[in-house]
XYZ file of C-alpha atoms in Angstrom:
340
model
C 103.247 106.931 106.361
C 101.036 105.431 103.665
C 98.250 103.481 105.357
C 94.901 103.029 103.596
C 92.333 105.452 104.960
C 89.929 102.633 105.922
C 92.632 101.017 108.050
C 93.714 104.325 109.559
C 90.176 105.144 110.669
C 89.552 101.688 112.120
C 92.796 101.713 114.096
C 92.132 105.258 115.347
C 88.618 104.272 116.447
C 89.974 101.185 118.196
C 92.577 103.228 120.071
C 89.933 105.727 121.128
C 87.782 102.897 122.484
C 90.702 101.649 124.596
C 91.209 105.134 125.978
C 87.522 105.528 126.839
C 87.578 102.152 128.590
C 90.780 103.213 130.406
C 92.720 100.169 129.268
C 96.439 100.743 129.568
C 97.441 97.480 127.846
C 95.802 95.980 124.760
C 96.673 94.297 121.472
C 97.063 96.474 118.399
C 98.327 93.764 116.042
C 98.771 90.024 116.590
C 101.822 88.214 115.234
C 100.149 84.897 114.362
C 102.376 81.883 113.678
C 100.220 78.921 112.608
C 103.346 76.834 111.887
C 107.124 76.973 112.240
C 108.083 75.025 109.096
C 109.690 76.903 106.237
C 111.059 76.207 102.765
C 114.109 78.435 103.352
C 116.960 78.493 105.872
C 117.549 82.205 106.462
C 120.617 83.000 108.542
C 118.789 85.641 110.598
C 115.863 83.415 111.614
C 115.724 80.498 114.016
C 112.223 79.150 113.527
C 113.317 75.981 111.740
C 115.618 75.131 114.666
C 112.596 73.572 116.384
C 112.490 69.739 116.604
C 111.119 67.832 113.613
C 107.930 66.937 115.461
C 107.154 70.602 116.094
C 107.930 71.553 112.483
C 105.292 69.072 111.302
C 102.526 70.672 113.371
C 99.893 72.961 111.838
C 97.584 75.149 113.923
C 93.868 74.380 113.456
C 91.823 77.144 111.800
C 89.516 77.593 114.795
C 92.479 77.988 117.151
C 94.176 80.594 114.933
C 91.035 82.660 114.426
C 89.993 82.287 118.052
C 93.279 83.671 119.339
C 92.967 86.800 117.198
C 89.364 87.337 118.275
C 90.298 86.849 121.918
C 92.948 89.568 121.673
C 90.546 92.050 120.085
C 93.308 93.402 117.823
C 92.144 95.044 114.578
C 95.229 93.839 112.640
C 96.945 90.476 112.138
C 100.335 89.620 110.687
C 100.451 85.942 109.729
C 103.987 84.639 109.723
C 105.827 81.465 110.616
C 107.766 79.699 109.171
C 106.269 80.066 105.749
C 102.475 80.398 106.186
C 101.737 79.316 102.602
C 102.898 75.828 103.609
C 99.862 75.616 105.911
C 97.172 73.619 104.015
C 94.344 75.782 105.401
C 96.015 79.182 105.355
C 93.451 80.475 102.854
C 90.630 79.549 105.251
C 92.362 81.280 108.162
C 92.670 84.420 106.041
C 89.093 84.145 104.764
C 87.627 83.917 108.258
C 89.689 86.819 109.575
C 88.828 89.017 106.591
C 85.146 88.119 107.031
C 85.435 89.586 110.534
C 87.028 92.731 109.047
C 90.435 92.164 110.535
C 93.268 93.693 108.510
C 95.394 90.709 107.521
C 99.007 90.800 106.336
C 100.184 87.446 104.995
C 103.974 87.361 105.358
C 105.719 85.208 102.772
C 109.047 84.626 101.076
C 106.941 84.330 97.871
C 108.320 80.982 96.695
C 104.799 79.496 96.840
C 102.914 82.715 96.235
C 102.103 82.365 92.530
C 101.169 78.696 93.018
C 98.772 79.509 95.886
C 97.425 82.868 94.699
C 94.177 81.441 93.279
C 93.149 80.485 96.818
C 92.901 84.165 97.839
C 90.746 87.091 96.766
C 91.651 90.783 96.673
C 90.144 92.679 99.590
C 90.762 95.992 101.338
C 91.285 93.855 104.452
C 93.983 91.640 102.940
C 97.559 92.285 101.839
C 100.504 90.173 100.831
C 103.617 91.063 102.842
C 106.600 89.864 100.834
C 110.044 89.696 102.429
C 112.634 91.538 100.339
C 115.933 92.034 102.160
C 117.946 93.639 99.368
C 118.405 93.507 95.628
C 119.041 90.192 93.872
C 122.500 89.219 95.125
C 122.003 90.522 98.652
C 118.515 89.058 99.089
C 119.443 85.617 97.760
C 122.470 85.533 100.050
C 120.340 86.423 103.092
C 117.896 83.579 102.413
C 120.632 81.179 101.231
C 118.908 80.314 97.971
C 119.520 81.663 94.467
C 116.513 82.707 92.425
C 114.410 83.704 95.435
C 114.594 87.417 94.635
C 113.492 86.914 91.017
C 110.581 84.709 92.067
C 109.480 87.251 94.665
C 109.551 90.035 92.072
C 107.460 88.004 89.626
C 104.986 87.086 92.373
C 104.599 90.741 93.363
C 103.963 91.727 89.747
C 101.345 88.995 89.352
C 99.598 89.932 92.603
C 99.498 93.586 91.556
C 98.108 92.563 88.156
C 95.292 90.659 89.895
C 94.361 93.630 92.061
C 95.856 92.542 95.376
C 97.307 95.000 97.836
C 101.011 94.196 98.124
C 103.354 95.319 100.885
C 106.960 94.408 101.551
C 109.038 93.848 104.664
C 112.789 94.521 104.540
C 115.201 93.697 107.354
C 118.582 95.396 107.420
C 121.772 94.085 109.062
C 125.115 95.577 110.023
C 126.402 94.485 106.631
C 124.042 97.012 105.039
C 124.957 100.584 104.186
C 122.782 103.632 103.593
C 123.266 102.996 99.886
C 121.981 99.396 100.006
C 118.936 100.589 101.972
C 118.272 103.316 99.400
C 118.722 100.962 96.460
C 116.220 98.342 97.591
C 113.608 100.859 98.773
C 113.904 102.847 95.541
C 113.403 99.611 93.590
C 110.336 98.603 95.591
C 108.864 102.105 95.579
C 109.619 103.251 92.033
C 110.081 100.123 89.921
C 107.806 97.519 91.502
C 105.446 100.194 92.856
C 104.358 98.141 95.856
C 101.578 99.705 97.890
C 103.555 100.034 101.119
C 106.928 99.121 102.562
C 107.927 98.214 106.087
C 111.527 98.258 107.225
C 113.185 96.950 110.344
C 116.653 96.807 111.859
C 117.751 93.193 112.259
C 116.755 92.058 115.717
C 118.812 89.700 117.863
C 116.658 86.605 117.480
C 118.305 84.217 119.924
C 117.908 81.040 117.846
C 119.213 82.531 114.589
C 122.256 80.720 113.118
C 123.964 84.058 112.387
C 124.509 86.046 115.589
C 127.221 88.361 114.247
C 125.312 90.729 112.000
C 122.537 92.189 114.134
C 122.497 95.965 114.458
C 123.191 97.826 117.672
C 121.174 100.900 118.644
C 123.774 103.427 117.499
C 124.395 101.535 114.254
C 120.666 101.527 113.565
C 120.355 105.258 114.115
C 123.312 106.082 111.905
C 122.139 103.755 109.136
C 118.613 105.131 108.890
C 119.556 108.764 109.461
C 121.782 108.617 106.401
C 119.391 106.490 104.345
C 116.470 108.848 105.074
C 118.422 111.982 104.117
C 117.986 113.941 100.902
C 114.206 113.615 100.843
C 114.195 109.807 100.548
C 111.987 109.240 103.577
C 109.318 111.605 102.248
C 109.093 109.922 98.850
C 108.994 106.300 99.990
C 105.600 104.739 100.744
C 106.534 103.510 104.200
C 103.890 101.697 106.220
C 105.097 103.015 109.574
C 104.234 105.972 111.758
C 106.321 109.162 111.421
C 107.334 108.895 115.078
C 108.638 105.338 114.619
C 110.746 106.521 111.703
C 111.968 109.358 113.935
C 112.825 106.665 116.487
C 114.906 104.732 113.955
C 116.839 107.905 113.176
C 117.465 108.621 116.848
C 115.377 111.810 116.915
C 113.202 110.414 119.715
C 113.375 107.482 122.102
C 110.575 105.318 123.475
C 109.976 102.574 126.020
C 109.001 99.141 124.699
C 105.313 98.214 124.583
C 105.592 94.602 123.418
C 102.156 93.765 124.861
C 100.602 95.702 121.943
C 102.064 93.396 119.269
C 101.896 89.996 120.983
C 102.952 86.733 119.359
C 100.683 83.695 119.258
C 102.067 80.378 118.011
C 101.606 76.633 118.348
C 102.917 76.998 121.915
C 100.462 79.755 122.913
C 101.036 83.438 123.738
C 104.772 84.064 123.947
C 106.273 85.920 126.924
C 107.254 88.705 126.650
C 107.509 89.178 122.860
C 108.173 87.677 119.450
C 111.952 87.797 119.996
C 112.289 86.355 123.494
C 110.922 83.076 124.825
C 110.407 83.347 128.571
C 107.446 80.992 128.573
C 103.976 80.678 127.066
C 100.432 81.098 128.341
C 97.128 79.930 126.836
C 95.267 83.279 126.837
C 96.056 86.884 125.994
C 94.663 87.992 129.357
C 97.194 85.760 131.093
C 99.955 87.220 128.950
C 99.017 90.708 130.151
C 98.518 89.767 133.797
C 101.286 87.212 134.328
C 104.145 88.968 132.532
C 106.299 91.311 134.606
C 106.537 93.981 131.916
C 108.700 96.217 134.106
C 111.529 93.673 133.809
C 111.969 94.258 130.078
C 113.380 97.026 127.927
C 116.731 98.677 127.346
C 118.636 99.054 130.614
C 116.514 96.395 132.313
C 117.225 93.166 130.452
C 120.515 92.794 128.520
C 118.681 90.957 125.744
C 116.768 94.164 125.065
C 119.774 96.495 124.929
C 120.167 96.572 121.134
C 116.546 96.045 120.173
C 114.729 98.620 118.053
C 112.275 96.169 116.511
C 108.864 97.363 115.388
C 107.101 94.752 117.569
C 108.262 96.642 120.640
C 108.456 100.248 119.546
C 105.984 100.843 116.715
C 102.993 100.615 119.087
C 104.686 103.067 121.469
C 105.065 105.481 118.560
C 101.419 105.001 117.570
C 100.240 105.691 121.125
C 102.462 108.775 121.316
C 100.971 109.966 118.040
C 97.428 109.546 119.334
C 98.344 111.426 122.506
C 99.595 114.486 120.632
C 97.451 116.740 118.455
C 100.553 117.910 116.595
C 101.705 114.363 115.822
C 98.177 113.219 114.946
C 97.869 116.009 112.386
C 101.309 115.182 111.038
C 100.397 111.524 110.583
C 97.066 112.450 109.038
C 98.735 114.746 106.519
C 101.116 112.001 105.452
C 98.313 109.443 105.214
C 96.125 111.702 103.076
C 99.088 112.654 100.892
C 100.020 109.021 100.399
C 96.482 107.944 99.500
C 96.432 110.515 96.697
C 99.311 108.855 94.897
């Protein structure tokens, strides 16, 4: 795990505060969606399936910032849609950074170089560029040629300007251990991005392509092989050691989707980013009005093949904090990574 020390300490302090206050459910990171519109038509995403009237909507700055503050979460992942299509996205980021929230701006990078002047480097801000494979594979996944090359150039320019740059790679059942290794080696060694996040493709119910999501056993086999030979240790992965263990099948966890809630134009989404069982206007209502015991593998068939980070990364983080051995392990990897 390679998380900046400042972020590690703030998250650890936040988790300790929740424990002292005896809160059993709280937000660790908010998935903020200030719009659903996008300039791509990715086969694994269904956001642009919303009606035209919804796709034209843009969340007001005060509403976006207010939702994050209400949740209390120390981290925010701004997604969509393509957030750089929001005319005030820079102001949303500026206000969140001013409040010392750690902000990850997720983007396909097509507008990144054009919009980069609107943002300033900060230890509280990072670009999170979607890279789902090398050139041919990535362009096929987003259904547009040239997207990979533009993303690479945008990453290089952001790094040149002093921005922190992370990447997010989703892998499908069409991937092999070799394709996983190839793209992560490229990001780690050639582009030298600060951190990488990876995720098994999750069964997003509105996605046009429903055939290529990974099952649990497929996920475990894929990452176990990809992580072998010392690869996992050398990659700058922005995920807890226990979550990576989870992907390999070394440990199993229950889902804690309440810790990475999704807030969009419709409100707080029940129960998680991937399933739409209704919306509520406040985070407190999300916690109190959602029957969390109904969800998870073996409880809801929609959850059976899910190993997405929005449900299981927070469980891994909480398990790490609850174990001295795992806390020391995570600390060693963080310190080691920050020396590179």
